[in-house]
Amino acid sequence: MVLTALRGAVGFLTRIPVGRDEAAWAAFARSPWTFPVVGYFVGALVAAPLLLVSPPASVPAPTVAFAFVLAVYAVTGIGHLDGVADLGDAAVVHGDREERRRVLKDSELGVGGTVALALVLFGLATAALALVEIGTTAGTGGTPLAALGIVVAAEVGAKAATATLVCVGDAPHEGLGSAVTGESSPRAILPVLALAAPAALLAWPRLLPGLAALLATLATAALVARWSRRRLGGVSGDALGATTEIARVAALHAGVIAWTRF
């Protein structure tokens, strides 16, 4: 069951071809703890482009930042960005819950969704540039392991934030959101947080950057949950996808700020 749940998580949360079937999906839907576990794996993969700043490659920082963004979506896919776009459109609607839900189901991209997507991508790229700067100014001649640790901590935290909403959220309608939130209870948060907590140590020898990254993701989850309940009546699949994307960006910037300012 554990391996089946992990295979389902990898198949759903990444573009890695592990195969998809009903048994794997069902096991994954009942196992929110798989989110942070997959986060460690994904984080290690997407952090790899940051090594290009080191000799002998010594690739220019903007190119490394672009490669980092490409790596994120090559590994995780762009499905969660659809949630960002939909929530962005819903956020600018002047209407009631039903009107916002109607916008969520609309496949057309509006101004709110366009701005939301632009902000997420810009935030991701600028965070990568800041991480490269950490590496080149650390006096080690390349990206330190701590910078890579911030990336992994951010990915683990983003997945844990999404899993937290899965555990405590109630979907406002039938769909992907209800398929996962209906299978878990608030008690399932404990193993999620326990598995995510070690990521705070990944920016060693400093503890604050990794801790700041994790706390930023949980704060993001709380804000999205509050907004979704007030504006949509519950946590939809779009809200879950948007949480992953927004929490990743928030965590990366929080980790960078903690590294450079404290």
CSV table of N, CA and C in Angstrom, one decimal, residues 73 81 84 88 111-127 245-246 249-250 253:
chain,number,residue,atom,x,y,z
A,73,TYR,N,8.9,23.1,-14.1
A,73,TYR,CA,7.7,22.7,-14.9
A,73,TYR,C,7.9,21.5,-15.8
A,81,LEU,N,-0.6,25.4,-12.6
A,81,LEU,CA,-0.7,26.8,-13.1
A,81,LEU,C,-2.1,27.1,-13.5
A,84,VAL,N,-3.7,28.5,-10.6
A,84,VAL,CA,-3.3,29.9,-10.3
A,84,VAL,C,-4.1,30.8,-11.2
A,88,GLY,N,-6.9,33.5,-10.0
A,88,GLY,CA,-6.7,34.9,-10.3
A,88,GLY,C,-7.9,35.5,-10.9
A,111,VAL,N,-8.0,38.8,-17.3
A,111,VAL,CA,-6.9,39.6,-16.8
A,111,VAL,C,-6.4,39.2,-15.5
A,112,GLY,N,-7.3,38.8,-14.5
A,112,GLY,CA,-6.8,38.4,-13.2
A,112,GLY,C,-5.9,37.2,-13.3
A,113,GLY,N,-6.3,36.2,-14.1
A,113,GLY,CA,-5.5,35.0,-14.3
A,113,GLY,C,-4.2,35.3,-14.9
A,114,THR,N,-4.2,36.2,-15.9
A,114,THR,CA,-2.9,36.6,-16.6
A,114,THR,C,-1.9,37.2,-15.6
A,115,VAL,N,-2.4,38.1,-14.8
A,115,VAL,CA,-1.6,38.8,-13.8
A,115,VAL,C,-1.1,37.8,-12.8
A,116,ALA,N,-1.9,36.9,-12.3
A,116,ALA,CA,-1.5,35.9,-11.3
A,116,ALA,C,-0.4,35.0,-11.9
A,117,LEU,N,-0.6,34.5,-13.1
A,117,LEU,CA,0.4,33.7,-13.7
A,117,LEU,C,1.8,34.4,-13.8
A,118,ALA,N,1.7,35.7,-14.3
A,118,ALA,CA,2.9,36.5,-14.5
A,118,ALA,C,3.6,36.7,-13.1
A,119,LEU,N,2.9,36.9,-12.1
A,119,LEU,CA,3.5,37.1,-10.8
A,119,LEU,C,4.2,35.8,-10.3
A,120,VAL,N,3.5,34.7,-10.5
A,120,VAL,CA,4.1,33.4,-10.0
A,120,VAL,C,5.4,33.1,-10.8
A,121,LEU,N,5.4,33.3,-12.1
A,121,LEU,CA,6.6,33.0,-12.9
A,121,LEU,C,7.7,34.0,-12.6
A,122,PHE,N,7.3,35.3,-12.5
A,122,PHE,CA,8.3,36.3,-12.1
A,122,PHE,C,8.9,36.0,-10.8
A,123,GLY,N,8.1,35.6,-9.8
A,123,GLY,CA,8.6,35.3,-8.5
A,123,GLY,C,9.5,34.1,-8.5
A,124,LEU,N,9.2,33.2,-9.3
A,124,LEU,CA,10.0,32.0,-9.3
A,124,LEU,C,11.4,32.3,-9.9
A,125,ALA,N,11.4,33.1,-11.0
A,125,ALA,CA,12.7,33.4,-11.7
A,125,ALA,C,13.5,34.3,-10.8
A,126,THR,N,12.9,35.3,-10.2
A,126,THR,CA,13.7,36.2,-9.3
A,126,THR,C,14.3,35.5,-8.1
A,127,ALA,N,13.5,34.5,-7.6
A,127,ALA,CA,14.0,33.7,-6.5
A,127,ALA,C,15.2,32.9,-6.9
A,245,GLU,N,1.8,26.3,-6.1
A,245,GLU,CA,2.6,27.3,-6.9
A,245,GLU,C,2.9,28.5,-6.0
A,246,ILE,N,1.9,29.0,-5.4
A,246,ILE,CA,2.2,30.2,-4.6
A,246,ILE,C,3.1,29.9,-3.4
A,249,VAL,N,6.8,29.8,-4.3
A,249,VAL,CA,7.4,31.1,-4.5
A,249,VAL,C,7.6,31.8,-3.2
A,250,ALA,N,6.6,31.7,-2.3
A,250,ALA,CA,6.7,32.4,-1.0
A,250,ALA,C,7.9,31.8,-0.2
A,253,HIS,N,11.5,32.8,-1.5
A,253,HIS,CA,11.8,34.2,-1.2
A,253,HIS,C,12.0,34.3,0.3
